Amino acid sequence: MGLQDYGVLVRRNCEPGHFHIEPLLEIGKSLLFIYCLATIYYLGGWNRFFRDSSGRKMMKFKNMFLSVVGAAVLAAPFTAPAPAAAEESLYLPSLVYRTGPFAPGGVPFADGFADYWAMINERDGGVGGAKVITDECEFGYNTDRGVECYERTKNNNKGALVYHPLSTGVTYALADRVVSDKINIVSMGYGRSDAGDGAAFPYIFPMSTNYWGQATAILKYMGTMSGGTIEDLKGKKVALVYLDIAYGKEPIPLFEAAAKKFGFEIQLYPVSFPGIEQKATWLQIRRNRPDFITMWGWGVMNQTAIKEASNINFPSDHFIGNWWSGAEVDTVPAGAAAKGYKSAAFSGSGKDFPVIQDIEKYVYAKGNGAGADQVGTVLYNRAVASQVLVHEGILLAQKKFGVASITAEQLRWGLENIDMTPERAKALGAQGIVPNITVTCENHVGVGGGVKIQQWDGSNWSMITDWIQPIDEMVQPAIKASADKYLQEKGLTRATCK
């Protein structure tokens, strides 16, 4: 339990191996001040200092004064100074949840984020000559606390460039604020599906694919298992087991539209937050006998659902989670019940990637790093993939505007011009981890990407398909219609894409 458990901002030093003199100078100033006070007291000047003209001690003032001094001394070790005014820097705050029921998923993602930028600072000296500053703010997957973290950090260090809430609820809550603040959100693989409409949501980037595209890709895969195409799902039953919050409900409109279009039955099974108790849900599923099950779960819900599916003898290879229900933290605790279970994915796991090996070389080999046991896991690598895209956006913006310390508005331009080709991914050491996508001002999901299906063999995840493209003729009109509705409700107009 630490300060971050109470929403207190904790700054992570992102320059492993670098010696900083500034914090010691600040502490030294405090110690010198205390030394002066002690000298006054020792020489008898204390009482004179704290007496009024009538000779009475000003005890209240004295106690208050001592309290302030004490608080300043206690706070000193937890307050890192801002970089020198002349130092080029890029500020990337990190909203994290290392505590609470969703910490098993939040920790590896937070570690991947922190380690990637630590590696960039150590290996490259930052990006384009600008050091990367990262702050962690713990919000425990609580939307209100997530918004509080955003407000608390957004103006630090000359202003935040981009946020990664790793929470659909927080992404929804910040959608209006980032427009007025002109700060970006990269919600790779989560958040508002309609934010793919870049002209309607100019500061939100759900790059690679969104929940609606993922839903159609999973259905296409079920179709291949049923005979060849999604049309072969006609007459079958598909169950959606979902966490009964904004995130879990996000794909329902697309599943319902697909069921109507392709003639299968969609069964909906909400699971109450946080998803530990599911007995009643799985008794219903056993009675209704679906042909396939998909899951929009997170945290402890996933391993619980995998165990319950095994308990009712549902075939594990017909149970396909989304990409937030397919990590080691979901399958390892489920034990033998998880063998054969499948999930969607969009980034590779393992350590056989140059970018991961550089993290081990420049961060962990020097005794730094956020969590060695997470390196190479699904969620850790996914965090790295998202930061590779942000890194590319920064490089593009620096080149375009000719400055190292870019603004959030300039980063927005950089993100909207990402063309992550295989060659570019290889140059960044991230081929096989980061999707090949082309982002535009109009399309913040990006062209390319897609979904792969992976399967747990009892020890590891293995990709078992190539990229499966979403059904764009369903997804794109849905994005447009939802974005238009949002703009109308908010009284907003579309941004101009030049």
Tab-separated table of C-alpha atoms in Angstrom:
chain	number	residue	atom	x	y	z
A	1	MET	CA	0.000	0.000	0.000
A	2	GLY	CA	1.549	3.314	-0.996
A	3	LEU	CA	0.662	6.924	-1.557
A	4	GLN	CA	-0.638	6.098	-4.973
A	5	ASP	CA	-3.369	3.996	-3.374
A	6	TYR	CA	-4.924	7.210	-2.198
A	7	GLY	CA	-4.750	9.004	-5.515
A	8	VAL	CA	-1.517	10.812	-4.679
A	9	LEU	CA	0.628	11.558	-7.679
A	10	VAL	CA	3.822	9.558	-7.731
A	11	ARG	CA	6.566	10.533	-10.111
A	12	ARG	CA	8.609	7.773	-11.680
A	13	ASN	CA	12.172	8.589	-12.607
A	14	CYS	CA	12.420	7.720	-16.280
A	15	GLU	CA	16.107	8.196	-16.598
A	16	PRO	CA	17.633	5.051	-15.154
A	17	GLY	CA	21.329	5.283	-14.785
A	18	HIS	CA	21.296	9.066	-14.881
A	19	PHE	CA	22.331	10.987	-11.756
A	20	HIS	CA	20.128	13.945	-10.888
A	21	ILE	CA	21.559	16.749	-8.745
A	22	GLU	CA	18.366	18.847	-8.641
A	23	PRO	CA	16.467	16.754	-6.051
A	24	LEU	CA	19.477	16.797	-3.729
A	25	LEU	CA	19.751	20.571	-4.043
A	26	GLU	CA	16.116	20.950	-3.046
A	27	ILE	CA	16.521	18.673	-0.037
A	28	GLY	CA	19.763	20.478	0.832
A	29	LYS	CA	17.927	23.786	0.922
A	30	SER	CA	15.399	22.326	3.343
A	31	LEU	CA	18.125	20.923	5.603
A	32	LEU	CA	19.981	24.261	5.593
A	33	PHE	CA	16.795	26.016	6.625
A	34	ILE	CA	16.281	23.593	9.512
A	35	TYR	CA	19.898	24.076	10.553
A	36	CYS	CA	19.362	27.846	10.753
A	37	LEU	CA	16.278	27.371	12.921
A	38	ALA	CA	18.164	25.029	15.228
A	39	THR	CA	20.977	27.573	15.563
A	40	ILE	CA	18.541	30.317	16.512
A	41	TYR	CA	17.019	28.053	19.122
A	42	TYR	CA	20.415	27.031	20.518
A	43	LEU	CA	21.601	30.628	20.853
A	44	GLY	CA	18.479	31.618	22.761
A	45	GLY	CA	16.958	33.619	19.990
A	46	TRP	CA	13.991	31.283	19.558
A	47	ASN	CA	11.903	32.649	22.388
A	48	ARG	CA	12.687	36.223	21.396
A	49	PHE	CA	11.670	35.412	17.865
A	50	PHE	CA	8.326	33.976	18.949
A	51	ARG	CA	7.383	36.560	21.602
A	52	ASP	CA	5.140	39.500	20.978
A	53	SER	CA	5.791	43.008	22.364
A	54	SER	CA	4.201	42.098	25.715
A	55	GLY	CA	6.522	39.142	26.156
A	56	ARG	CA	3.838	36.461	25.719
A	57	LYS	CA	4.748	33.445	23.652
A	58	MET	CA	2.942	33.238	20.356
A	59	MET	CA	2.350	29.498	20.739
A	60	LYS	CA	-0.285	29.109	18.028
A	61	PHE	CA	1.886	30.838	15.485
A	62	LYS	CA	4.897	28.850	16.619
A	63	ASN	CA	3.107	25.520	16.303
A	64	MET	CA	1.698	26.425	12.934
A	65	PHE	CA	5.144	27.467	11.750
A	66	LEU	CA	6.672	24.183	12.884
A	67	SER	CA	3.886	22.225	11.187
A	68	VAL	CA	4.519	23.923	7.891
A	69	VAL	CA	8.251	23.295	8.134
A	70	GLY	CA	7.637	19.657	9.048
A	71	ALA	CA	5.238	19.119	6.177
A	72	ALA	CA	7.697	20.648	3.738
A	73	VAL	CA	10.476	18.348	4.918
A	74	LEU	CA	8.270	15.248	4.742
A	75	ALA	CA	7.045	16.145	1.287
A	76	ALA	CA	10.487	16.809	-0.137
A	77	PRO	CA	11.403	13.186	-0.996
A	78	PHE	CA	8.114	12.708	-2.939
A	79	THR	CA	8.333	15.896	-4.984
A	80	ALA	CA	10.552	15.758	-7.991
A	81	PRO	CA	11.502	19.115	-9.466
A	82	ALA	CA	10.418	20.233	-12.888
A	83	PRO	CA	13.135	20.022	-15.523
A	84	ALA	CA	15.305	23.056	-16.052
A	85	ALA	CA	13.583	25.641	-18.188
A	86	ALA	CA	16.130	25.248	-20.958
A	87	GLU	CA	15.890	21.441	-21.042
A	88	GLU	CA	13.864	19.999	-23.905
A	89	SER	CA	11.237	17.581	-22.626
A	90	LEU	CA	8.107	15.660	-23.537
A	91	TYR	CA	5.538	15.052	-20.821
A	92	LEU	CA	3.602	11.768	-20.966
A	93	PRO	CA	1.561	11.207	-17.779
A	94	SER	CA	0.367	7.682	-17.103
A	95	LEU	CA	-2.970	6.878	-15.499
A	96	VAL	CA	-2.517	3.482	-13.864
A	97	TYR	CA	-4.299	0.967	-11.675
A	98	ARG	CA	-1.794	-1.120	-9.809
A	99	THR	CA	-4.383	-1.755	-7.091
A	100	GLY	CA	-7.946	-3.059	-7.029
A	101	PRO	CA	-9.778	-5.910	-8.779
A	102	PHE	CA	-8.373	-4.985	-12.201
A	103	ALA	CA	-4.772	-4.648	-11.099
A	104	PRO	CA	-3.785	-8.004	-12.697
A	105	GLY	CA	-4.355	-6.335	-16.081
A	106	GLY	CA	-3.320	-2.845	-15.063
A	107	VAL	CA	0.125	-3.743	-13.707
A	108	PRO	CA	1.698	-5.288	-16.832
A	109	PHE	CA	0.351	-2.465	-18.988
A	110	ALA	CA	1.744	0.185	-16.623
A	111	ASP	CA	5.083	-1.626	-16.521
A	112	GLY	CA	5.319	-1.815	-20.307
A	113	PHE	CA	4.580	1.904	-20.595
A	114	ALA	CA	7.192	2.885	-17.996
A	115	ASP	CA	9.887	0.541	-19.290
A	116	TYR	CA	9.529	1.611	-22.911
A	117	TRP	CA	10.187	5.275	-22.173
A	118	ALA	CA	12.924	4.417	-19.681
A	119	MET	CA	14.616	2.514	-22.497
A	120	ILE	CA	14.189	5.390	-24.955
A	121	ASN	CA	15.671	7.865	-22.484
A	122	GLU	CA	18.586	5.582	-21.696
A	123	ARG	CA	19.320	4.336	-25.215
A	124	ASP	CA	18.527	7.421	-27.280
A	125	GLY	CA	18.699	10.227	-24.733
A	126	GLY	CA	14.971	10.824	-25.283
A	127	VAL	CA	13.188	11.546	-28.534
A	128	GLY	CA	14.826	13.994	-30.909
A	129	GLY	CA	16.882	15.440	-28.060
A	130	ALA	CA	13.926	15.857	-25.700
A	131	LYS	CA	13.812	13.819	-22.495
A	132	VAL	CA	10.588	11.961	-21.833
A	133	ILE	CA	8.996	12.676	-18.459
A	134	THR	CA	6.395	10.225	-17.212
A	135	ASP	CA	4.204	10.506	-14.138
A	136	GLU	CA	2.065	7.738	-12.720
A	137	CYS	CA	-1.242	8.571	-11.110
A	138	GLU	CA	-3.074	5.654	-9.503
A	139	PHE	CA	-6.846	5.645	-9.995
A	140	GLY	CA	-7.805	2.063	-9.193
A	141	TYR	CA	-10.002	1.772	-12.323
A	142	ASN	CA	-12.355	4.270	-10.701
A	143	THR	CA	-13.657	6.686	-13.324
A	144	ASP	CA	-13.969	9.671	-10.975
A	145	ARG	CA	-10.429	9.185	-9.716
A	146	GLY	CA	-9.221	8.769	-13.292
A	147	VAL	CA	-10.679	12.146	-14.226
A	148	GLU	CA	-9.140	13.612	-11.067
A	149	CYS	CA	-5.734	12.273	-12.114
A	150	TYR	CA	-6.173	13.858	-15.528
A	151	GLU	CA	-7.024	17.247	-14.052
A	152	ARG	CA	-4.170	17.049	-11.574
A	153	THR	CA	-1.500	16.253	-14.148
A	154	LYS	CA	-2.566	17.896	-17.389
A	155	ASN	CA	-0.712	21.184	-16.820
A	156	ASN	CA	2.464	19.742	-15.282
A	157	ASN	CA	5.818	20.028	-17.032
A	158	LYS	CA	4.650	22.508	-19.652
A	159	GLY	CA	1.572	20.431	-20.406
A	160	ALA	CA	0.627	16.811	-21.096
A	161	LEU	CA	0.862	15.588	-24.671
A	162	VAL	CA	-1.235	12.430	-24.509
A	163	TYR	CA	-3.055	10.147	-22.053
A	164	HIS	CA	-3.661	6.384	-22.064
A	165	PRO	CA	-6.457	5.747	-19.531
A	166	LEU	CA	-6.740	1.987	-20.224
A	167	SER	CA	-10.369	2.432	-19.229
A	168	THR	CA	-13.371	2.845	-21.472
A	169	GLY	CA	-15.194	4.677	-18.655
A	170	VAL	CA	-12.422	7.247	-18.229
A	171	THR	CA	-12.116	7.648	-22.005
A	172	TYR	CA	-15.819	8.466	-22.193
A	173	ALA	CA	-15.548	10.854	-19.250
A	174	LEU	CA	-12.646	12.747	-20.824
A	175	ALA	CA	-14.067	12.940	-24.345
A	176	ASP	CA	-15.347	16.504	-23.940
A	177	ARG	CA	-12.488	17.762	-21.766
A	178	VAL	CA	-9.724	16.825	-24.197
A	179	VAL	CA	-11.411	18.890	-26.892
A	180	SER	CA	-11.322	22.066	-24.814
A	181	ASP	CA	-7.857	21.239	-23.423
A	182	LYS	CA	-6.492	20.137	-26.829
A	183	ILE	CA	-4.813	17.075	-25.304
A	184	ASN	CA	-4.718	13.685	-27.013
A	185	ILE	CA	-5.963	10.304	-25.834
A	186	VAL	CA	-4.588	7.129	-27.400
A	187	SER	CA	-7.119	4.388	-26.598
A	188	MET	CA	-5.595	1.564	-28.602
A	189	GLY	CA	-8.087	-1.279	-28.523
A	190	TYR	CA	-10.559	0.272	-26.052
A	191	GLY	CA	-12.746	3.291	-25.407
A	192	ARG	CA	-15.398	4.824	-27.621
A	193	SER	CA	-15.780	2.910	-30.851
A	194	ASP	CA	-17.225	5.961	-32.601
A	195	ALA	CA	-14.021	7.891	-31.799
A	196	GLY	CA	-12.618	6.330	-34.932
A	197	ASP	CA	-14.327	9.269	-36.666
A	198	GLY	CA	-11.420	11.685	-36.349
A	199	ALA	CA	-13.371	14.709	-37.508
A	200	ALA	CA	-15.873	14.180	-34.679
A	201	PHE	CA	-13.291	13.203	-32.031
A	202	PRO	CA	-10.152	15.059	-33.118
A	203	TYR	CA	-8.176	14.256	-29.943
A	204	ILE	CA	-9.033	10.566	-29.427
A	205	PHE	CA	-7.132	7.816	-31.258
A	206	PRO	CA	-8.463	4.224	-30.884
A	207	MET	CA	-5.738	3.091	-33.266
A	208	SER	CA	-5.546	-0.354	-34.879
A	209	THR	CA	-9.167	-1.362	-34.428
A	210	ASN	CA	-12.071	-0.756	-32.087
A	211	TYR	CA	-14.574	-2.921	-30.225
A	212	TRP	CA	-17.056	-2.917	-33.076
A	213	GLY	CA	-14.478	-4.031	-35.605
A	214	GLN	CA	-13.226	-6.665	-33.191
A	215	ALA	CA	-16.754	-8.032	-32.686
A	216	THR	CA	-17.230	-8.558	-36.411
A	217	ALA	CA	-13.788	-10.162	-36.757
A	218	ILE	CA	-14.545	-12.654	-33.976
A	219	LEU	CA	-17.836	-13.507	-35.669
A	220	LYS	CA	-15.998	-14.072	-38.961
A	221	TYR	CA	-13.664	-16.475	-37.177
A	222	MET	CA	-16.638	-18.329	-35.687
A	223	GLY	CA	-17.931	-18.535	-39.253
A	224	THR	CA	-14.747	-20.261	-40.411
A	225	MET	CA	-15.220	-22.806	-37.626
A	226	SER	CA	-18.802	-23.353	-38.773
A	227	GLY	CA	-18.066	-24.107	-42.383
A	228	GLY	CA	-16.155	-21.248	-43.942
A	229	THR	CA	-17.796	-17.826	-43.767
A	230	ILE	CA	-19.839	-15.713	-41.391
A	231	GLU	CA	-22.955	-16.710	-43.335
A	232	ASP	CA	-22.454	-20.198	-41.894
A	233	LEU	CA	-23.439	-18.831	-38.470
A	234	LYS	CA	-27.070	-18.790	-39.669
A	235	GLY	CA	-29.258	-20.701	-37.231
A	236	LYS	CA	-26.550	-20.920	-34.576
A	237	LYS	CA	-26.458	-19.423	-31.079
A	238	VAL	CA	-23.714	-17.029	-29.984
A	239	ALA	CA	-23.448	-16.023	-26.318
A	240	LEU	CA	-21.849	-12.752	-25.215
A	241	VAL	CA	-20.672	-12.797	-21.589
A	242	TYR	CA	-19.775	-9.236	-20.636
A	243	LEU	CA	-18.797	-7.106	-17.676
A	244	ASP	CA	-21.861	-4.999	-16.975
A	245	ILE	CA	-20.186	-1.598	-17.314
A	246	ALA	CA	-19.646	0.786	-20.248
A	247	TYR	CA	-16.725	-1.262	-21.566
A	248	GLY	CA	-18.640	-4.541	-21.581
A	249	LYS	CA	-21.708	-3.031	-23.237
A	250	GLU	CA	-19.758	-1.311	-26.017
A	251	PRO	CA	-19.967	-4.137	-28.643
A	252	ILE	CA	-23.616	-5.053	-28.082
A	253	PRO	CA	-25.036	-2.867	-30.920
A	254	LEU	CA	-22.746	-4.550	-33.448
A	255	PHE	CA	-23.460	-8.069	-32.213
A	256	GLU	CA	-27.192	-7.385	-32.411
A	257	ALA	CA	-26.906	-5.885	-35.897
A	258	ALA	CA	-24.794	-8.830	-37.080
A	259	ALA	CA	-27.260	-11.339	-35.611
A	260	LYS	CA	-30.061	-9.711	-37.583
A	261	LYS	CA	-27.988	-9.522	-40.772
A	262	PHE	CA	-26.580	-13.059	-40.723
A	263	GLY	CA	-29.435	-14.937	-39.061
A	264	PHE	CA	-27.890	-16.197	-35.824
A	265	GLU	CA	-29.184	-15.772	-32.280
A	266	ILE	CA	-27.249	-13.511	-29.913
A	267	GLN	CA	-27.611	-14.281	-26.194
A	268	LEU	CA	-26.534	-11.593	-23.700
A	269	TYR	CA	-25.185	-12.470	-20.253
A	270	PRO	CA	-24.183	-9.443	-18.138
A	271	VAL	CA	-21.840	-10.120	-15.221
A	272	SER	CA	-21.918	-7.748	-12.267
A	273	PHE	CA	-18.778	-5.808	-11.380
A	274	PRO	CA	-16.125	-7.041	-10.681
A	275	GLY	CA	-17.147	-10.486	-11.930
A	276	ILE	CA	-16.103	-12.812	-9.133
A	277	GLU	CA	-19.523	-14.468	-8.748
A	278	GLN	CA	-20.832	-16.020	-11.996
A	279	LYS	CA	-22.540	-19.282	-10.961
A	280	ALA	CA	-26.046	-18.158	-11.919
A	281	THR	CA	-24.849	-16.846	-15.292
A	282	TRP	CA	-23.265	-20.130	-16.285
A	283	LEU	CA	-26.285	-22.150	-15.201
A	284	GLN	CA	-28.295	-20.088	-17.703
A	285	ILE	CA	-25.692	-20.668	-20.389
A	286	ARG	CA	-25.805	-24.407	-19.791
A	287	ARG	CA	-29.583	-24.395	-20.200
A	288	ASN	CA	-29.499	-22.280	-23.387
A	289	ARG	CA	-26.725	-24.311	-25.067
A	290	PRO	CA	-24.951	-21.728	-27.274
A	291	ASP	CA	-22.707	-22.950	-30.109
A	292	PHE	CA	-20.079	-20.280	-29.371
A	293	ILE	CA	-19.282	-17.985	-26.478
A	294	THR	CA	-17.407	-14.707	-26.656
A	295	MET	CA	-16.432	-12.623	-23.659
A	296	TRP	CA	-15.906	-8.902	-22.965
A	297	GLY	CA	-14.298	-9.338	-19.555
A	298	TRP	CA	-11.477	-7.756	-17.580
A	299	GLY	CA	-9.598	-8.568	-14.435
A	300	VAL	CA	-10.656	-11.429	-12.216
A	301	MET	CA	-13.840	-11.921	-14.263
A	302	ASN	CA	-11.876	-13.620	-17.033
A	303	GLN	CA	-10.289	-16.443	-15.067
A	304	THR	CA	-13.584	-17.004	-13.243
A	305	ALA	CA	-15.485	-17.328	-16.528
A	306	ILE	CA	-12.909	-19.732	-17.997
A	307	LYS	CA	-13.243	-21.975	-14.939
A	308	GLU	CA	-17.038	-21.836	-15.032
A	309	ALA	CA	-17.114	-22.716	-18.731
A	310	SER	CA	-15.007	-25.765	-17.951
A	311	ASN	CA	-17.321	-26.688	-15.082
A	312	ILE	CA	-20.290	-26.943	-17.467
A	313	ASN	CA	-18.106	-28.846	-19.983
A	314	PHE	CA	-18.335	-26.169	-22.645
A	315	PRO	CA	-15.675	-26.861	-25.319
A	316	SER	CA	-12.806	-24.438	-24.659
A	317	ASP	CA	-11.963	-23.990	-28.354
A	318	HIS	CA	-15.461	-22.557	-28.930
A	319	PHE	CA	-14.942	-19.975	-26.176
A	320	ILE	CA	-13.278	-16.877	-27.694
A	321	GLY	CA	-12.586	-13.864	-25.528
A	322	ASN	CA	-11.857	-10.385	-26.765
A	323	TRP	CA	-8.294	-9.036	-26.524
A	324	TRP	CA	-8.791	-7.860	-22.941
A	325	SER	CA	-9.765	-11.405	-21.999
A	326	GLY	CA	-6.719	-13.122	-23.431
A	327	ALA	CA	-3.574	-12.651	-21.370
A	328	GLU	CA	-1.479	-14.787	-19.055
A	329	VAL	CA	-3.190	-13.195	-16.047
A	330	ASP	CA	-6.448	-14.740	-17.312
A	331	THR	CA	-5.277	-18.230	-18.211
A	332	VAL	CA	-2.536	-19.134	-15.731
A	333	PRO	CA	-4.816	-18.769	-12.668
A	334	ALA	CA	-7.494	-20.833	-14.465
A	335	GLY	CA	-5.103	-23.784	-14.715
A	336	ALA	CA	-6.101	-26.771	-16.835
A	337	ALA	CA	-9.526	-25.243	-17.513
A	338	ALA	CA	-7.875	-22.676	-19.802
A	339	LYS	CA	-6.174	-25.117	-22.152
A	340	GLY	CA	-7.615	-24.644	-25.644
A	341	TYR	CA	-9.257	-21.304	-24.776
A	342	LYS	CA	-8.948	-18.648	-27.497
A	343	SER	CA	-8.959	-14.885	-27.674
A	344	ALA	CA	-8.561	-11.999	-30.076
A	345	ALA	CA	-5.187	-10.246	-30.227
A	346	PHE	CA	-3.405	-7.504	-32.156
A	347	SER	CA	0.139	-7.623	-30.833
A	348	GLY	CA	2.585	-10.444	-30.353
A	349	SER	CA	3.728	-11.799	-27.010
A	350	GLY	CA	7.164	-13.066	-26.009
A	351	LYS	CA	10.642	-11.535	-25.933
A	352	ASP	CA	11.763	-12.287	-29.490
A	353	PHE	CA	11.492	-8.669	-30.600
A	354	PRO	CA	14.343	-6.127	-30.762
A	355	VAL	CA	12.363	-3.527	-28.833
A	356	ILE	CA	11.801	-5.952	-25.938
A	357	GLN	CA	15.429	-7.022	-26.014
A	358	ASP	CA	16.508	-3.371	-25.851
A	359	ILE	CA	14.325	-2.897	-22.773
A	360	GLU	CA	16.104	-5.811	-21.133
A	361	LYS	CA	19.506	-4.446	-22.187
A	362	TYR	CA	19.074	-0.767	-21.346
A	363	VAL	CA	16.695	-0.991	-18.404
A	364	TYR	CA	16.734	-4.352	-16.620
A	365	ALA	CA	20.414	-5.141	-17.121
A	366	LYS	CA	21.146	-1.922	-15.257
A	367	GLY	CA	19.005	-2.873	-12.307
A	368	ASN	CA	16.055	-0.723	-13.254
A	369	GLY	CA	12.695	-1.612	-14.730
A	370	ALA	CA	9.169	-1.701	-13.426
A	371	GLY	CA	8.465	-5.451	-13.304
A	372	ALA	CA	10.773	-8.137	-14.702
A	373	ASP	CA	8.155	-10.880	-14.460
A	374	GLN	CA	5.887	-8.985	-16.859
A	375	VAL	CA	8.337	-8.476	-19.721
A	376	GLY	CA	7.115	-10.235	-22.863
A	377	THR	CA	3.612	-10.971	-21.609
A	378	VAL	CA	0.596	-10.125	-23.753
A	379	LEU	CA	-0.415	-6.965	-21.903
A	380	TYR	CA	3.136	-5.745	-21.387
A	381	ASN	CA	3.875	-6.025	-25.106
A	382	ARG	CA	0.570	-4.357	-25.941
A	383	ALA	CA	1.575	-1.352	-23.852
A	384	VAL	CA	4.892	-1.258	-25.694
A	385	ALA	CA	3.047	-1.410	-29.031
A	386	SER	CA	0.883	1.570	-28.115
A	387	GLN	CA	3.953	3.582	-27.111
A	388	VAL	CA	5.771	2.705	-30.324
A	389	LEU	CA	2.911	4.384	-32.174
A	390	VAL	CA	3.094	7.432	-29.909
A	391	HIS	CA	6.861	7.492	-30.395
A	392	GLU	CA	6.349	7.540	-34.151
A	393	GLY	CA	3.820	10.354	-33.797
A	394	ILE	CA	6.333	12.399	-31.791
A	395	LEU	CA	9.074	11.851	-34.379
A	396	LEU	CA	6.768	12.940	-37.197
A	397	ALA	CA	5.668	16.043	-35.311
A	398	GLN	CA	9.241	17.020	-34.421
A	399	LYS	CA	10.245	16.741	-38.067
A	400	LYS	CA	7.194	18.642	-39.299
A	401	PHE	CA	7.413	21.550	-36.852
A	402	GLY	CA	11.168	21.652	-36.326
A	403	VAL	CA	11.072	21.568	-32.530
A	404	ALA	CA	12.006	18.917	-29.974
A	405	SER	CA	9.527	19.921	-27.270
A	406	ILE	CA	6.361	19.600	-29.297
A	407	THR	CA	2.910	20.631	-28.129
A	408	ALA	CA	-0.097	18.351	-27.774
A	409	GLU	CA	-1.615	19.973	-30.848
A	410	GLN	CA	1.523	19.201	-32.825
A	411	LEU	CA	1.476	15.601	-31.575
A	412	ARG	CA	-2.097	15.345	-32.817
A	413	TRP	CA	-0.783	16.138	-36.292
A	414	GLY	CA	1.919	13.510	-35.850
A	415	LEU	CA	-0.563	10.824	-34.781
A	416	GLU	CA	-2.822	11.655	-37.726
A	417	ASN	CA	0.060	11.056	-40.125
A	418	ILE	CA	1.331	7.704	-38.870
A	419	ASP	CA	2.075	5.223	-41.615
A	420	MET	CA	3.383	2.207	-39.733
A	421	THR	CA	4.680	0.116	-42.603
A	422	PRO	CA	6.567	-3.146	-41.977
A	423	GLU	CA	9.772	-1.279	-42.793
A	424	ARG	CA	9.012	1.468	-40.311
A	425	ALA	CA	8.042	-1.044	-37.608
A	426	LYS	CA	11.317	-2.877	-38.205
A	427	ALA	CA	13.286	0.356	-37.881
A	428	LEU	CA	11.669	0.881	-34.481
A	429	GLY	CA	12.441	-2.716	-33.458
A	430	ALA	CA	8.746	-3.479	-33.189
A	431	GLN	CA	7.920	-5.613	-36.200
A	432	GLY	CA	5.444	-8.253	-35.059
A	433	ILE	CA	4.359	-6.242	-32.040
A	434	VAL	CA	2.944	-3.086	-33.543
A	435	PRO	CA	0.167	-3.366	-36.177
A	436	ASN	CA	0.781	-1.991	-39.645
A	437	ILE	CA	-1.701	0.845	-39.903
A	438	THR	CA	-2.135	4.162	-41.662
A	439	VAL	CA	-3.872	6.831	-39.582
A	440	THR	CA	-5.481	9.937	-41.067
A	441	CYS	CA	-7.267	12.999	-39.792
A	442	GLU	CA	-10.587	11.445	-40.790
A	443	ASN	CA	-9.825	7.901	-39.645
A	444	HIS	CA	-8.304	7.600	-36.165
A	445	VAL	CA	-8.641	3.804	-36.148
A	446	GLY	CA	-6.444	3.647	-39.188
A	447	VAL	CA	-6.466	1.548	-42.314
A	448	GLY	CA	-4.875	-1.873	-41.897
A	449	GLY	CA	-4.512	-3.618	-38.586
A	450	GLY	CA	-7.325	-6.019	-37.844
A	451	VAL	CA	-7.601	-8.923	-35.446
A	452	LYS	CA	-5.758	-12.192	-34.982
A	453	ILE	CA	-6.903	-15.172	-32.944
A	454	GLN	CA	-4.561	-16.737	-30.413
A	455	GLN	CA	-4.933	-19.960	-28.394
A	456	TRP	CA	-3.630	-20.978	-24.970
A	457	ASP	CA	-1.842	-24.356	-25.011
A	458	GLY	CA	-1.552	-24.639	-21.245
A	459	SER	CA	1.733	-22.730	-21.054
A	460	ASN	CA	1.818	-20.137	-23.825
A	461	TRP	CA	-0.276	-18.157	-26.264
A	462	SER	CA	0.167	-18.977	-29.956
A	463	MET	CA	-1.280	-17.097	-32.918
A	464	ILE	CA	-3.479	-19.470	-34.934
A	465	THR	CA	-4.752	-17.107	-37.655
A	466	ASP	CA	-3.494	-14.348	-39.896
A	467	TRP	CA	-5.084	-10.900	-39.713
A	468	ILE	CA	-8.875	-10.962	-39.893
A	469	GLN	CA	-10.316	-7.720	-41.218
A	470	PRO	CA	-13.460	-6.257	-39.624
A	471	ILE	CA	-16.648	-6.047	-41.655
A	472	ASP	CA	-16.217	-2.418	-42.636
A	473	GLU	CA	-19.558	-2.171	-44.415
A	474	MET	CA	-21.134	-2.661	-40.991
A	475	VAL	CA	-18.589	-0.907	-38.765
A	476	GLN	CA	-17.988	2.334	-40.666
A	477	PRO	CA	-21.666	3.357	-41.004
A	478	ALA	CA	-22.144	2.587	-37.306
A	479	ILE	CA	-19.193	4.817	-36.408
A	480	LYS	CA	-20.520	7.637	-38.579
A	481	ALA	CA	-24.070	7.409	-37.201
A	482	SER	CA	-22.918	7.345	-33.567
A	483	ALA	CA	-20.451	10.201	-34.104
A	484	ASP	CA	-23.168	12.324	-35.774
A	485	LYS	CA	-25.447	11.692	-32.800
A	486	TYR	CA	-22.686	12.715	-30.383
A	487	LEU	CA	-22.014	15.949	-32.283
A	488	GLN	CA	-25.703	16.794	-32.380
A	489	GLU	CA	-26.151	16.167	-28.647
A	490	LYS	CA	-23.119	18.308	-27.794
A	491	GLY	CA	-23.855	21.048	-30.299
A	492	LEU	CA	-20.457	20.517	-31.923
A	493	THR	CA	-19.328	20.552	-35.523
A	494	ARG	CA	-16.824	18.365	-37.281
A	495	ALA	CA	-13.182	19.368	-37.252
A	496	THR	CA	-11.698	20.409	-40.568
A	497	CYS	CA	-9.257	17.935	-42.058
A	498	LYS	CA	-6.854	19.724	-44.401
